[in-house]
Short mmCIF file of C-alpha atoms in Angstrom, two decimals:
data_model
loop_
_atom_site.label_atom_id
_atom_site.label_comp_id
_atom_site.label_asym_id
_atom_site.label_seq_id
_atom_site.Cartn_x
_atom_site.Cartn_y
_atom_site.Cartn_z
CA MET A 45 -101.41 -6.78 70.05
CA ARG A 46 -103.88 -8.83 68.35
CA LEU A 47 -106.05 -9.20 64.89
CA ALA A 48 -105.84 -6.53 62.64
CA PRO A 49 -104.46 -6.95 65.56
CA ALA A 50 -103.82 -5.42 65.64
CA SER A 51 -103.51 -6.58 67.81
CA ARG A 52 -104.72 -6.97 70.17
CA THR A 53 -109.19 -4.25 70.77
CA PRO A 54 -112.18 -3.41 72.40
CA SER A 55 -115.77 -2.11 72.05
CA PRO A 56 -115.97 1.84 71.85
CA ARG A 57 -118.81 1.79 74.62
CA ALA A 58 -116.42 -0.24 77.09
CA THR A 59 -113.55 1.25 75.74
CA GLU A 60 -114.04 4.75 76.34
CA THR A 61 -110.80 3.91 77.13
CA ALA A 62 -109.01 2.73 75.16
CA HIS A 63 -107.86 -0.11 72.31
CA ARG A 64 -109.06 -2.26 70.87
CA THR A 65 -107.00 -5.84 67.79
CA PRO A 66 -105.05 -5.50 70.04
CA PRO A 67 -106.80 -5.04 71.84
CA THR A 68 -108.57 -2.23 74.00
CA PRO A 69 -109.43 -0.22 75.93
CA ALA A 70 -111.97 2.70 76.07
CA ASP A 71 -113.25 5.07 73.31
CA SER A 72 -111.71 3.26 70.15
CA ASP A 73 -112.90 1.34 67.37
CA SER A 74 -110.23 -0.37 67.11
CA GLY A 75 -109.90 -4.38 67.83
CA SER A 76 -107.36 -6.04 69.47
CA GLY A 77 -103.66 -7.16 70.89
CA SER A 78 -100.74 -7.48 72.00
CA GLY A 79 -99.76 -7.79 68.65
CA SER A 80 -102.22 -5.50 66.62
CA GLY A 81 -103.99 -5.44 63.77
CA PRO A 82 -107.53 -4.59 62.29
CA GLY A 83 -109.79 -5.64 64.75
CA LEU A 84 -113.56 -6.04 65.02
CA ASP A 85 -115.24 -3.00 63.32
CA ALA A 86 -117.29 -0.13 65.14
CA SER A 87 -120.50 -0.65 64.32
CA LEU A 88 -120.23 -4.76 64.83
CA GLU A 89 -118.83 -4.00 68.23
CA ARG A 90 -121.74 -1.75 68.94
CA GLY A 91 -124.47 -4.25 67.44
CA LEU A 92 -123.52 -6.99 69.72
CA ALA A 93 -122.82 -5.17 72.34
CA ALA A 94 -126.64 -3.61 72.23
CA ASP A 95 -127.45 -6.70 72.90
CA LEU A 96 -124.91 -7.95 75.92
CA ASP A 97 -128.06 -7.59 78.37
CA GLN A 98 -130.17 -9.85 77.28
CA ARG A 99 -128.39 -12.96 77.45
CA PRO A 100 -128.41 -15.85 79.88
CA THR A 101 -125.65 -16.02 82.82
CA GLY A 102 -124.38 -18.97 81.08
CA ARG A 103 -123.11 -18.20 77.61
CA ARG A 104 -121.57 -14.68 79.96
CA PHE A 105 -120.01 -17.28 81.65
CA ALA A 106 -118.74 -18.96 78.40
CA GLY A 107 -117.63 -15.09 77.34
CA VAL A 108 -115.37 -15.10 79.53
CA ALA A 109 -114.01 -18.54 79.71
CA THR A 110 -113.09 -17.65 75.41
CA MET A 111 -111.75 -13.37 77.11
CA ILE A 112 -108.90 -15.50 78.48
CA GLY A 113 -108.25 -18.05 76.13
CA SER A 114 -108.25 -15.18 73.32
CA GLY A 115 -105.73 -13.00 76.00
CA LEU A 116 -103.64 -16.65 76.08
CA SER A 117 -103.52 -17.33 72.95
CA ASN A 118 -102.28 -13.86 71.62
CA GLN A 119 -99.21 -13.65 73.80
CA THR A 120 -98.27 -17.18 73.77
CA GLY A 121 -98.26 -16.79 69.85
CA ALA A 122 -95.96 -13.52 70.92
CA ALA A 123 -93.67 -15.85 72.54
CA ILE A 124 -93.80 -18.94 70.23
CA GLY A 125 -92.98 -16.62 67.24
CA SER A 126 -89.91 -15.42 69.17
CA GLN A 127 -88.52 -18.53 68.56
CA ALA A 128 -87.72 -17.99 65.32
CA PHE A 129 -86.00 -14.12 65.95
CA PRO A 130 -82.32 -15.93 65.92
CA VAL A 131 -83.16 -17.46 62.63
CA ILE A 132 -85.08 -15.05 60.96
CA GLY A 133 -85.46 -11.95 62.92
CA PRO A 134 -88.23 -9.75 63.89
CA VAL A 135 -88.97 -8.68 60.71
CA GLY A 136 -89.85 -12.15 59.54
CA VAL A 137 -92.47 -13.17 61.85
CA VAL A 138 -94.35 -9.91 61.76
CA ALA A 139 -94.12 -10.30 57.27
CA VAL A 140 -95.33 -13.76 57.96
CA ARG A 141 -97.95 -12.59 60.82
CA GLN A 142 -99.18 -10.15 58.35
CA TYR A 143 -100.11 -13.14 55.76
CA VAL A 144 -101.98 -14.54 58.54
CA ALA A 145 -104.09 -11.42 59.43
CA ALA A 146 -104.07 -10.46 55.67
CA ILE A 147 -105.71 -14.32 54.85
CA VAL A 148 -108.26 -13.77 57.64
CA LEU A 149 -109.19 -10.38 57.47
CA LEU A 150 -110.27 -11.35 53.19
CA ALA A 151 -112.21 -14.00 54.45
CA VAL A 152 -114.75 -12.78 57.07
CA GLY A 153 -114.43 -9.00 55.45
CA ARG A 154 -114.62 -9.69 51.51
CA PRO A 155 -113.67 -6.41 50.39
CA ARG A 156 -115.33 -4.38 47.69
CA LEU A 157 -111.75 -3.04 46.69
CA ARG A 158 -113.53 -1.89 42.75
CA SER A 159 -116.10 0.12 44.77
CA PHE A 160 -114.12 2.30 47.50
CA THR A 161 -112.81 5.78 46.77
CA TRP A 162 -110.36 7.90 47.71
CA TRP A 163 -111.66 9.43 50.54
CA GLN A 164 -112.36 5.81 51.14
CA TRP A 165 -108.63 4.55 50.20
CA ARG A 166 -107.09 7.57 52.11
CA PRO A 167 -107.11 5.95 55.54
CA VAL A 168 -107.40 2.39 54.67
CA VAL A 169 -104.07 3.41 53.41
CA GLY A 170 -103.33 4.70 56.52
CA LEU A 171 -104.02 2.11 58.85
CA ALA A 172 -102.29 -0.73 57.00
CA VAL A 173 -99.63 1.62 57.29
CA VAL A 174 -100.03 1.88 60.94
CA PHE A 175 -101.13 -1.70 61.56
CA GLY A 176 -97.31 -3.10 60.40
CA THR A 177 -94.98 -0.46 62.11
CA MET A 178 -97.19 -1.35 65.46
CA ASN A 179 -96.36 -5.12 65.32
CA LEU A 180 -92.88 -4.66 63.82
CA SER A 181 -91.83 -1.83 66.22
CA LEU A 182 -93.58 -4.32 69.35
CA TYR A 183 -91.97 -7.43 67.58
CA SER A 184 -88.02 -5.28 67.86
CA ALA A 185 -88.74 -4.13 71.31
CA ILE A 186 -90.20 -8.40 72.77
CA ASP A 187 -86.77 -9.22 71.13
CA ARG A 188 -84.92 -6.42 73.53
CA ILE A 189 -87.09 -5.83 76.55
CA GLY A 190 -88.83 -9.51 76.90
CA LEU A 191 -92.61 -9.59 76.04
CA GLY A 192 -94.07 -8.46 79.47
CA LEU A 193 -92.00 -4.97 79.62
CA ALA A 194 -92.84 -4.79 75.18
CA VAL A 195 -96.92 -5.82 75.45
CA THR A 196 -97.05 -3.16 78.60
CA LEU A 197 -95.72 -0.02 77.22
CA GLU A 198 -97.06 -1.04 73.94
CA PHE A 199 -100.46 -0.57 76.62
CA LEU A 200 -99.30 2.83 76.81
CA GLY A 201 -101.38 3.68 73.29
CA PRO A 202 -105.04 2.82 74.62
CA LEU A 203 -104.86 3.70 78.02
CA CYS A 204 -103.39 7.54 77.12
CA ILE A 205 -106.48 7.56 73.84
CA ALA A 206 -108.94 6.72 76.59
CA LEU A 207 -107.94 9.22 78.79
CA ALA A 208 -106.79 12.29 76.87
CA GLY A 209 -110.46 13.03 76.03
CA SER A 210 -111.37 12.99 80.02
CA ARG A 211 -112.04 16.14 82.22
CA ARG A 212 -112.60 13.80 85.36
CA ARG A 213 -110.49 13.35 88.56
CA VAL A 214 -110.43 9.67 88.89
CA ASP A 215 -109.09 9.90 85.19
CA ALA A 216 -106.39 12.66 86.15
CA CYS A 217 -104.85 10.76 89.34
CA CYS A 218 -105.19 7.24 87.12
CA ALA A 219 -102.53 9.33 83.82
CA LEU A 220 -99.98 10.77 86.97
CA VAL A 221 -100.31 6.44 87.88
CA ALA A 222 -99.65 5.31 85.15
CA ALA A 223 -96.78 8.07 83.72
CA ALA A 224 -95.10 7.20 87.85
CA ALA A 225 -94.96 3.92 86.57
CA VAL A 226 -93.58 4.15 83.24
CA VAL A 227 -90.67 6.95 84.28
CA THR A 228 -90.23 3.62 87.09
CA LEU A 229 -89.91 1.51 83.74
CA MET A 230 -87.60 3.63 81.97
CA ARG A 231 -85.12 4.22 85.16
CA PRO A 232 -81.63 4.34 84.34
CA ARG A 233 -80.13 1.53 85.04
CA PRO A 234 -76.93 -0.64 83.64
CA SER A 235 -79.48 -3.07 82.23
CA ALA A 236 -81.49 -1.12 80.32
CA ASP A 237 -82.17 -0.63 76.69
CA TYR A 238 -83.76 1.89 76.05
CA LEU A 239 -83.17 1.62 71.73
CA GLY A 240 -85.79 -1.57 72.82
CA MET A 241 -88.03 0.84 75.43
CA GLY A 242 -88.56 2.80 72.35
CA LEU A 243 -89.67 0.42 70.68
CA GLY A 244 -92.28 -0.23 72.52
CA LEU A 245 -93.16 3.01 72.74
CA LEU A 246 -93.49 3.58 69.18
CA ALA A 247 -95.73 0.86 68.87
CA ALA A 248 -98.43 2.08 71.73
CA VAL A 249 -97.65 5.44 69.34
CA CYS A 250 -99.16 3.19 66.69
CA TRP A 251 -101.76 1.95 68.76
CA ALA A 252 -103.31 4.80 69.74
CA SER A 253 -102.73 6.04 66.25
CA TYR A 254 -104.67 2.01 64.90
CA ILE A 255 -107.39 3.25 66.72
CA LEU A 256 -108.63 6.74 65.53
CA LEU A 257 -107.41 5.48 62.09
CA ASN A 258 -109.81 2.27 62.75
CA ARG A 259 -112.85 4.37 64.04
CA THR A 260 -112.59 6.77 60.78
CA VAL A 261 -112.02 4.02 58.61
CA GLY A 262 -114.90 2.10 60.09
CA ARG A 263 -117.19 4.60 59.48
CA ARG A 264 -116.37 6.07 55.47
CA VAL A 265 -116.48 1.72 55.09
CA PRO A 266 -118.87 -0.78 55.98
CA GLY A 267 -118.62 -3.94 57.92
CA ALA A 268 -115.04 -5.14 58.27
CA GLN A 269 -114.44 -4.65 54.39
CA GLY A 270 -112.32 -1.44 55.15
CA SER A 271 -109.86 -3.49 57.83
CA ALA A 272 -110.05 -6.25 55.44
CA ALA A 273 -108.34 -3.71 52.66
CA ALA A 274 -106.23 -2.73 55.26
CA ALA A 275 -104.76 -6.62 56.09
CA ALA A 276 -104.61 -7.18 52.48
CA ILE A 277 -102.49 -3.56 51.84
CA SER A 278 -100.40 -4.70 55.16
CA ALA A 279 -99.59 -7.67 53.82
CA LEU A 280 -97.66 -6.95 50.23
CA MET A 281 -96.06 -4.02 51.84
CA PHE A 282 -93.96 -6.75 53.32
CA LEU A 283 -94.34 -9.39 50.75
CA PRO A 284 -91.22 -7.82 49.11
CA VAL A 285 -89.60 -7.58 52.73
CA GLY A 286 -90.56 -11.32 53.38
CA ILE A 287 -88.85 -12.33 50.22
CA ALA A 288 -85.17 -10.08 51.37
CA VAL A 289 -85.82 -11.85 54.27
CA ALA A 290 -85.83 -15.44 52.96
CA VAL A 291 -83.12 -14.58 51.09
CA HIS A 292 -80.98 -13.24 53.02
CA GLN A 293 -81.91 -15.22 55.81
CA PRO A 294 -82.88 -18.43 54.60
CA PRO A 295 -85.42 -19.48 56.97
CA THR A 296 -85.40 -23.58 58.48
CA VAL A 297 -88.94 -25.13 58.45
CA SER A 298 -89.04 -24.86 62.31
CA ALA A 299 -88.79 -21.21 61.89
CA VAL A 300 -91.89 -20.23 59.19
CA ALA A 301 -93.75 -22.80 61.72
CA TYR A 302 -93.28 -21.18 65.04
CA ALA A 303 -94.34 -17.34 62.66
CA ILE A 304 -97.02 -18.77 61.56
CA ILE A 305 -98.54 -20.61 64.47
CA ALA A 306 -97.53 -16.89 65.77
CA GLY A 307 -99.97 -15.58 63.28
CA VAL A 308 -103.03 -17.96 64.28
CA LEU A 309 -102.82 -17.70 67.59
CA SER A 310 -101.90 -13.87 67.85
CA SER A 311 -104.95 -13.23 64.89
CA ALA A 312 -107.38 -16.17 63.56
CA VAL A 313 -107.74 -17.19 67.35
CA PRO A 314 -107.90 -13.28 68.87
CA TYR A 315 -110.38 -11.92 66.03
CA LEU A 316 -112.25 -15.05 65.97
CA ALA A 317 -113.15 -15.50 69.86
CA ASP A 318 -113.72 -11.63 69.71
CA LEU A 319 -116.60 -11.60 67.79
CA PHE A 320 -117.67 -15.23 70.11
CA THR A 321 -116.50 -12.59 73.85
CA LEU A 322 -118.79 -9.63 72.83
CA ARG A 323 -121.74 -11.91 71.95
CA ARG A 324 -121.76 -12.76 75.08
CA VAL A 325 -119.90 -10.17 78.47
CA PRO A 326 -121.30 -6.32 78.77
CA ALA A 327 -118.89 -3.98 76.14
CA GLN A 328 -117.15 -2.86 79.90
CA ALA A 329 -115.96 -6.16 80.83
CA PHE A 330 -114.46 -7.36 77.58
CA GLY A 331 -113.00 -3.48 77.64
CA LEU A 332 -111.83 -4.21 81.43
CA PHE A 333 -110.16 -7.58 80.15
CA MET A 334 -108.62 -6.05 78.22
CA SER A 335 -106.20 -4.14 80.36
CA VAL A 336 -105.41 -7.45 82.09
CA ASN A 337 -103.31 -8.58 78.75
CA PRO A 338 -100.14 -7.38 79.91
CA VAL A 339 -99.92 -9.26 82.92
CA LEU A 340 -100.48 -12.16 80.66
CA ALA A 341 -98.13 -11.28 78.70
CA ALA A 342 -95.69 -11.08 81.41
CA LEU A 343 -96.29 -14.45 83.02
CA VAL A 344 -96.00 -15.64 79.82
CA GLY A 345 -92.56 -14.46 79.48
CA TRP A 346 -91.96 -15.64 82.56
CA VAL A 347 -93.12 -18.90 82.42
CA GLY A 348 -92.40 -19.37 78.91
CA LEU A 349 -89.57 -17.56 77.78
CA GLY A 350 -87.34 -17.41 81.88
CA GLN A 351 -88.29 -13.66 80.35
CA SER A 352 -88.34 -12.87 84.66
CA LEU A 353 -89.00 -9.50 86.06
CA GLY A 354 -87.43 -7.72 89.24
CA TRP A 355 -90.39 -6.47 91.92
CA THR A 356 -90.73 -2.87 90.40
CA GLU A 357 -91.12 -4.15 87.03
CA TRP A 358 -94.12 -6.14 88.37
CA ILE A 359 -95.54 -3.16 90.73
CA SER A 360 -95.37 -0.75 87.38
CA VAL A 361 -96.69 -2.83 84.92
CA GLY A 362 -99.75 -3.54 87.75
CA ALA A 363 -100.01 -0.24 87.74
CA ILE A 364 -100.85 0.70 84.69
CA VAL A 365 -103.07 -1.88 84.38
CA ALA A 366 -105.17 -0.64 87.35
CA ALA A 367 -104.87 2.89 86.09
CA ASN A 368 -106.98 1.57 83.14
CA ALA A 369 -109.73 -0.87 84.56
CA LEU A 370 -110.76 1.68 87.95
CA SER A 371 -111.14 4.73 84.82
CA ILE A 372 -113.42 1.90 83.34
CA LEU A 373 -114.33 0.61 86.60
CA THR A 374 -115.81 4.20 87.48
CA ARG A 375 -117.50 5.21 84.24
CA ARG A 376 -121.16 5.16 83.76
CA GLY A 377 -123.15 4.07 79.96
#
């Protein structure tokens, strides 16, 4: 998922299919993803998308290049963060990533916390809890089943949000294809790690919840203040966790460096890249590219971590990506 994520999500118009940090197929007001975190604010994304048709072609190419770099940065950050698992575990890596996300979003959003009402605080607190749980479950899944499969399972969250409210036959077909792919990925076999898969599905549920909560936060809190406040609360929640990890599993300099790099590459870079990209490419193209993140994750896991997938897994990952892409491409307006 992407920056506070959220990871790892997409403009409301383009993402009538799903995430945003993360990052997301439609109708989400959230932002990015592998991993995830508060993403771009809904009102900001709408404003950026409104001017896209006036942008020169050259700037769109720059936007596409930025999308590719952002996706690779997000997944590479998760891969680098996994190098610290043997020392501080997924919990320690996620704690550091939450700190980095909070620093970035507080600097950008500059929330006026004292002006928040309880009506505004409720969804913000919920978003903070979901944000932390999403990243923790995702990184724990990566530790057990690998980067490619973990991100693919997490991506089911925004995909389900995208398809749930649709009555189109093509979306029903897309849902069936995605469901068949999931059944194939989770089929019984000696090497199956069902706990890891369960954690990936938990990350998916959290990403879907993140999208819905981020939509509410975007309506109740101006600008990026809500996402920034949620990131700060999530970081505070992980503060005692980080202290406990440091006491019981003394970190090495390299492990801390890996975790910080993961936070920068999977949170700060994707967030800033999304701000740049949404000014240069059509919102639909942004949402479509977000759906390719499971493939990027599988490639980074294969090349960088030696986590190879069998043909069955590759076909299943491709089917899930294709289902989301088809849903986006066949939408009007």
